[in-house]
């Protein structure tokens, strides 16, 4: 369908439909099963959504199907931690170096004795600890409110997934104990872990992810509601970490091939930020061995090539501010 949204804009809808049709044929990968509730997911839904910084939303397929945000939440909680206690204090607790290891590795950086980065579980659990320190028992409500503001609608917790992970998350508890032992996480660690399990169990759609990503692309202002949701400096730092670490031990390949800051989750979602231009959200539950959605990765690769979205592509115009600055300088 060339004009899926019925808004008369044929170009992007046609491209989305073509990519969706092509990628839908790929049934590779497996639904995550280490969280029992996730193993019950229907593997078949597949949606791609794009929101522009001007607030236009385009989509194809299952863009309104709910799934849990999982690790994609890590980008937003990191942004909140930067705002809450400042960059220097956050850096004392969590690094910004890619680990090159799986997202759930039970490890820390032996040089700094801190988690490698906030996009892997060890770093995200530490970030949850920071948010608990700042907000106490209200921390989850703060996270939910902020993610809802970015999505432009009231998001809710998927209780079943939350209970399932809280009951079985032994690996994350092992990470928590390790962090306490090196002094990266304060005792008691249970509140930080509980916040982490809850933030991962927030229910979203591909359309939500696209709009939340567009809020980041739009320097923290939600493009549809116009509300200021995130601080501009925190958004910059968050994008940098998404670019280098957001796809776990696939981050290097992703930066090379797709070239946009992104964050995936084992619920099957991927969100990508095209700075100052677009937010992209995909949903398809079958994952590759690194925990990234198979169809999501393929969709992003094709979209990036088709629309010229790679950060270092000739076709990517970059920041309008820089353009205008140089244009001004040229005139004087
Ligand atoms: N809640 C999941 C976990 O901690 C999130 C992991 C992910 O999405 N990569 O294992």
PDB file of N, CA, C and O in Angstrom, residues 15-29 43-48 60-62 283-286 293-300 302:
ATOM      1  N   UNK A  15       8.168   3.144   0.721  1.00  0.00           N
ATOM      2  CA  UNK A  15       9.440   2.543   1.145  1.00  0.00           C
ATOM      3  C   UNK A  15       9.220   1.621   2.346  1.00  0.00           C
ATOM      4  O   UNK A  15       9.707   0.485   2.383  1.00  0.00           O
ATOM      5  N   UNK A  16       8.434   2.095   3.316  1.00  0.00           N
ATOM      6  CA  UNK A  16       8.158   1.259   4.501  1.00  0.00           C
ATOM      7  C   UNK A  16       7.438  -0.032   4.098  1.00  0.00           C
ATOM      8  O   UNK A  16       7.767  -1.114   4.593  1.00  0.00           O
ATOM      9  N   UNK A  17       6.482   0.089   3.208  1.00  0.00           N
ATOM     10  CA  UNK A  17       5.713  -1.098   2.786  1.00  0.00           C
ATOM     11  C   UNK A  17       6.618  -2.093   2.049  1.00  0.00           C
ATOM     12  O   UNK A  17       6.532  -3.307   2.273  1.00  0.00           O
ATOM     13  N   UNK A  18       7.482  -1.588   1.196  1.00  0.00           N
ATOM     14  CA  UNK A  18       8.394  -2.473   0.454  1.00  0.00           C
ATOM     15  C   UNK A  18       9.330  -3.213   1.407  1.00  0.00           C
ATOM     16  O   UNK A  18       9.539  -4.424   1.294  1.00  0.00           O
ATOM     17  N   UNK A  19       9.891  -2.460   2.341  1.00  0.00           N
ATOM     18  CA  UNK A  19      10.833  -3.076   3.295  1.00  0.00           C
ATOM     19  C   UNK A  19      10.099  -4.088   4.167  1.00  0.00           C
ATOM     20  O   UNK A  19      10.581  -5.201   4.397  1.00  0.00           O
ATOM     21  N   UNK A  20       8.915  -3.725   4.631  1.00  0.00           N
ATOM     22  CA  UNK A  20       8.135  -4.633   5.483  1.00  0.00           C
ATOM     23  C   UNK A  20       7.837  -5.935   4.731  1.00  0.00           C
ATOM     24  O   UNK A  20       7.993  -7.036   5.281  1.00  0.00           O
ATOM     25  N   UNK A  21       7.421  -5.803   3.488  1.00  0.00           N
ATOM     26  CA  UNK A  21       7.088  -6.988   2.686  1.00  0.00           C
ATOM     27  C   UNK A  21       8.287  -7.916   2.514  1.00  0.00           C
ATOM     28  O   UNK A  21       8.170  -9.142   2.623  1.00  0.00           O
ATOM     29  N   UNK A  22       9.416  -7.314   2.275  1.00  0.00           N
ATOM     30  CA  UNK A  22      10.644  -8.088   2.065  1.00  0.00           C
ATOM     31  C   UNK A  22      11.100  -8.772   3.353  1.00  0.00           C
ATOM     32  O   UNK A  22      11.367  -9.980   3.389  1.00  0.00           O
ATOM     33  N   UNK A  23      11.151  -7.996   4.418  1.00  0.00           N
ATOM     34  CA  UNK A  23      11.703  -8.500   5.683  1.00  0.00           C
ATOM     35  C   UNK A  23      10.755  -9.503   6.349  1.00  0.00           C
ATOM     36  O   UNK A  23      11.192 -10.412   7.061  1.00  0.00           O
ATOM     37  N   UNK A  24       9.449  -9.377   6.091  1.00  0.00           N
ATOM     38  CA  UNK A  24       8.466 -10.294   6.703  1.00  0.00           C
ATOM     39  C   UNK A  24       8.743 -11.750   6.325  1.00  0.00           C
ATOM     40  O   UNK A  24       8.363 -12.673   7.045  1.00  0.00           O
ATOM     41  N   UNK A  25       9.413 -11.936   5.196  1.00  0.00           N
ATOM     42  CA  UNK A  25       9.706 -13.309   4.760  1.00  0.00           C
ATOM     43  C   UNK A  25      10.745 -13.991   5.639  1.00  0.00           C
ATOM     44  O   UNK A  25      10.909 -15.207   5.613  1.00  0.00           O
ATOM     45  N   UNK A  26      11.468 -13.184   6.395  1.00  0.00           N
ATOM     46  CA  UNK A  26      12.517 -13.738   7.256  1.00  0.00           C
ATOM     47  C   UNK A  26      11.898 -14.216   8.574  1.00  0.00           C
ATOM     48  O   UNK A  26      11.413 -13.424   9.373  1.00  0.00           O
ATOM     49  N   UNK A  27      11.904 -15.533   8.783  1.00  0.00           N
ATOM     50  CA  UNK A  27      11.351 -16.077  10.033  1.00  0.00           C
ATOM     51  C   UNK A  27      12.468 -16.646  10.910  1.00  0.00           C
ATOM     52  O   UNK A  27      12.235 -17.502  11.768  1.00  0.00           O
ATOM     53  N   UNK A  28      13.674 -16.167  10.692  1.00  0.00           N
ATOM     54  CA  UNK A  28      14.817 -16.630  11.488  1.00  0.00           C
ATOM     55  C   UNK A  28      14.761 -16.105  12.910  1.00  0.00           C
ATOM     56  O   UNK A  28      14.074 -15.137  13.200  1.00  0.00           O
ATOM     57  N   UNK A  29      15.510 -16.777  13.790  1.00  0.00           N
ATOM     58  CA  UNK A  29      15.629 -16.336  15.176  1.00  0.00           C
ATOM     59  C   UNK A  29      14.622 -16.997  16.096  1.00  0.00           C
ATOM     60  O   UNK A  29      13.751 -17.752  15.645  1.00  0.00           O
ATOM     61  N   UNK A  43       5.246 -15.122  18.019  1.00  0.00           N
ATOM     62  CA  UNK A  43       6.453 -14.687  17.295  1.00  0.00           C
ATOM     63  C   UNK A  43       6.159 -13.922  16.003  1.00  0.00           C
ATOM     64  O   UNK A  43       7.071 -13.361  15.394  1.00  0.00           O
ATOM     65  N   UNK A  44       4.897 -13.896  15.571  1.00  0.00           N
ATOM     66  CA  UNK A  44       4.613 -13.420  14.209  1.00  0.00           C
ATOM     67  C   UNK A  44       4.446 -11.914  14.006  1.00  0.00           C
ATOM     68  O   UNK A  44       4.696 -11.439  12.893  1.00  0.00           O
ATOM     69  N   UNK A  45       4.026 -11.105  15.001  1.00  0.00           N
ATOM     70  CA  UNK A  45       3.798  -9.693  14.684  1.00  0.00           C
ATOM     71  C   UNK A  45       5.068  -9.008  14.183  1.00  0.00           C
ATOM     72  O   UNK A  45       6.175  -9.364  14.588  1.00  0.00           O
ATOM     73  N   UNK A  46       4.858  -8.035  13.312  1.00  0.00           N
ATOM     74  CA  UNK A  46       5.999  -7.303  12.750  1.00  0.00           C
ATOM     75  C   UNK A  46       5.530  -5.908  12.340  1.00  0.00           C
ATOM     76  O   UNK A  46       4.636  -5.765  11.513  1.00  0.00           O
ATOM     77  N   UNK A  47       6.097  -4.909  12.960  1.00  0.00           N
ATOM     78  CA  UNK A  47       5.725  -3.532  12.624  1.00  0.00           C
ATOM     79  C   UNK A  47       6.933  -2.624  12.535  1.00  0.00           C
ATOM     80  O   UNK A  47       7.950  -2.847  13.194  1.00  0.00           O
ATOM     81  N   UNK A  48       6.814  -1.622  11.679  1.00  0.00           N
ATOM     82  CA  UNK A  48       7.849  -0.582  11.550  1.00  0.00           C
ATOM     83  C   UNK A  48       7.133   0.766  11.642  1.00  0.00           C
ATOM     84  O   UNK A  48       6.157   0.997  10.923  1.00  0.00           O
ATOM     85  N   UNK A  60       3.822   0.790   9.221  1.00  0.00           N
ATOM     86  CA  UNK A  60       3.360  -0.344   8.415  1.00  0.00           C
ATOM     87  C   UNK A  60       3.360  -1.598   9.300  1.00  0.00           C
ATOM     88  O   UNK A  60       4.259  -1.782  10.113  1.00  0.00           O
ATOM     89  N   UNK A  61       2.342  -2.420   9.147  1.00  0.00           N
ATOM     90  CA  UNK A  61       2.277  -3.667   9.913  1.00  0.00           C
ATOM     91  C   UNK A  61       1.784  -3.448  11.329  1.00  0.00           C
ATOM     92  O   UNK A  61       0.973  -2.557  11.594  1.00  0.00           O
ATOM     93  N   UNK A  62       2.324  -4.267  12.245  1.00  0.00           N
ATOM     94  CA  UNK A  62       1.806  -4.303  13.623  1.00  0.00           C
ATOM     95  C   UNK A  62       2.441  -3.216  14.487  1.00  0.00           C
ATOM     96  O   UNK A  62       3.141  -3.498  15.467  1.00  0.00           O
ATOM     97  N   UNK A 283       9.224  -3.659  15.716  1.00  0.00           N
ATOM     98  CA  UNK A 283       8.848  -4.741  16.632  1.00  0.00           C
ATOM     99  C   UNK A 283       8.704  -6.048  15.867  1.00  0.00           C
ATOM    100  O   UNK A 283       7.940  -6.140  14.905  1.00  0.00           O
ATOM    101  N   UNK A 284       9.472  -7.029  16.273  1.00  0.00           N
ATOM    102  CA  UNK A 284       9.327  -8.404  15.809  1.00  0.00           C
ATOM    103  C   UNK A 284      10.058  -9.271  16.837  1.00  0.00           C
ATOM    104  O   UNK A 284      11.238  -9.040  17.108  1.00  0.00           O
ATOM    105  N   UNK A 285       9.364 -10.232  17.457  1.00  0.00           N
ATOM    106  CA  UNK A 285       9.920 -10.888  18.650  1.00  0.00           C
ATOM    107  C   UNK A 285      11.070 -11.872  18.433  1.00  0.00           C
ATOM    108  O   UNK A 285      11.774 -12.187  19.394  1.00  0.00           O
ATOM    109  N   UNK A 286      11.245 -12.389  17.212  1.00  0.00           N
ATOM    110  CA  UNK A 286      12.320 -13.387  17.079  1.00  0.00           C
ATOM    111  C   UNK A 286      13.681 -12.692  17.112  1.00  0.00           C
ATOM    112  O   UNK A 286      13.923 -11.755  16.361  1.00  0.00           O
ATOM    113  N   UNK A 293      16.398  -8.181  17.677  1.00  0.00           N
ATOM    114  CA  UNK A 293      15.341  -8.664  16.782  1.00  0.00           C
ATOM    115  C   UNK A 293      15.886  -8.851  15.360  1.00  0.00           C
ATOM    116  O   UNK A 293      16.458  -7.931  14.771  1.00  0.00           O
ATOM    117  N   UNK A 294      15.688 -10.051  14.827  1.00  0.00           N
ATOM    118  CA  UNK A 294      16.227 -10.369  13.488  1.00  0.00           C
ATOM    119  C   UNK A 294      15.621  -9.440  12.435  1.00  0.00           C
ATOM    120  O   UNK A 294      16.336  -8.806  11.645  1.00  0.00           O
ATOM    121  N   UNK A 295      14.289  -9.362  12.430  1.00  0.00           N
ATOM    122  CA  UNK A 295      13.651  -8.511  11.418  1.00  0.00           C
ATOM    123  C   UNK A 295      13.910  -7.033  11.689  1.00  0.00           C
ATOM    124  O   UNK A 295      13.986  -6.228  10.758  1.00  0.00           O
ATOM    125  N   UNK A 296      14.035  -6.698  12.965  1.00  0.00           N
ATOM    126  CA  UNK A 296      14.327  -5.306  13.312  1.00  0.00           C
ATOM    127  C   UNK A 296      15.662  -4.873  12.734  1.00  0.00           C
ATOM    128  O   UNK A 296      15.769  -3.822  12.097  1.00  0.00           O
ATOM    129  N   UNK A 297      16.679  -5.702  12.937  1.00  0.00           N
ATOM    130  CA  UNK A 297      18.020  -5.364  12.424  1.00  0.00           C
ATOM    131  C   UNK A 297      17.964  -5.232  10.908  1.00  0.00           C
ATOM    132  O   UNK A 297      18.494  -4.273  10.326  1.00  0.00           O
ATOM    133  N   UNK A 298      17.299  -6.178  10.260  1.00  0.00           N
ATOM    134  CA  UNK A 298      17.236  -6.146   8.787  1.00  0.00           C
ATOM    135  C   UNK A 298      16.466  -4.908   8.306  1.00  0.00           C
ATOM    136  O   UNK A 298      16.854  -4.251   7.339  1.00  0.00           O
ATOM    137  N   UNK A 299      15.372  -4.588   8.989  1.00  0.00           N
ATOM    138  CA  UNK A 299      14.575  -3.417   8.601  1.00  0.00           C
ATOM    139  C   UNK A 299      15.406  -2.137   8.709  1.00  0.00           C
ATOM    140  O   UNK A 299      15.377  -1.282   7.824  1.00  0.00           O
ATOM    141  N   UNK A 300      16.129  -2.013   9.812  1.00  0.00           N
ATOM    142  CA  UNK A 300      16.955  -0.818  10.013  1.00  0.00           C
ATOM    143  C   UNK A 300      18.036  -0.722   8.944  1.00  0.00           C
ATOM    144  O   UNK A 300      18.339   0.358   8.442  1.00  0.00           O
ATOM    145  N   UNK A 302      17.977  -1.857   5.906  1.00  0.00           N
ATOM    146  CA  UNK A 302      17.390  -1.451   4.622  1.00  0.00           C
ATOM    147  C   UNK A 302      16.905   0.001   4.655  1.00  0.00           C
ATOM    148  O   UNK A 302      17.119   0.765   3.709  1.00  0.00           O
TER     149      UNK A 302
END
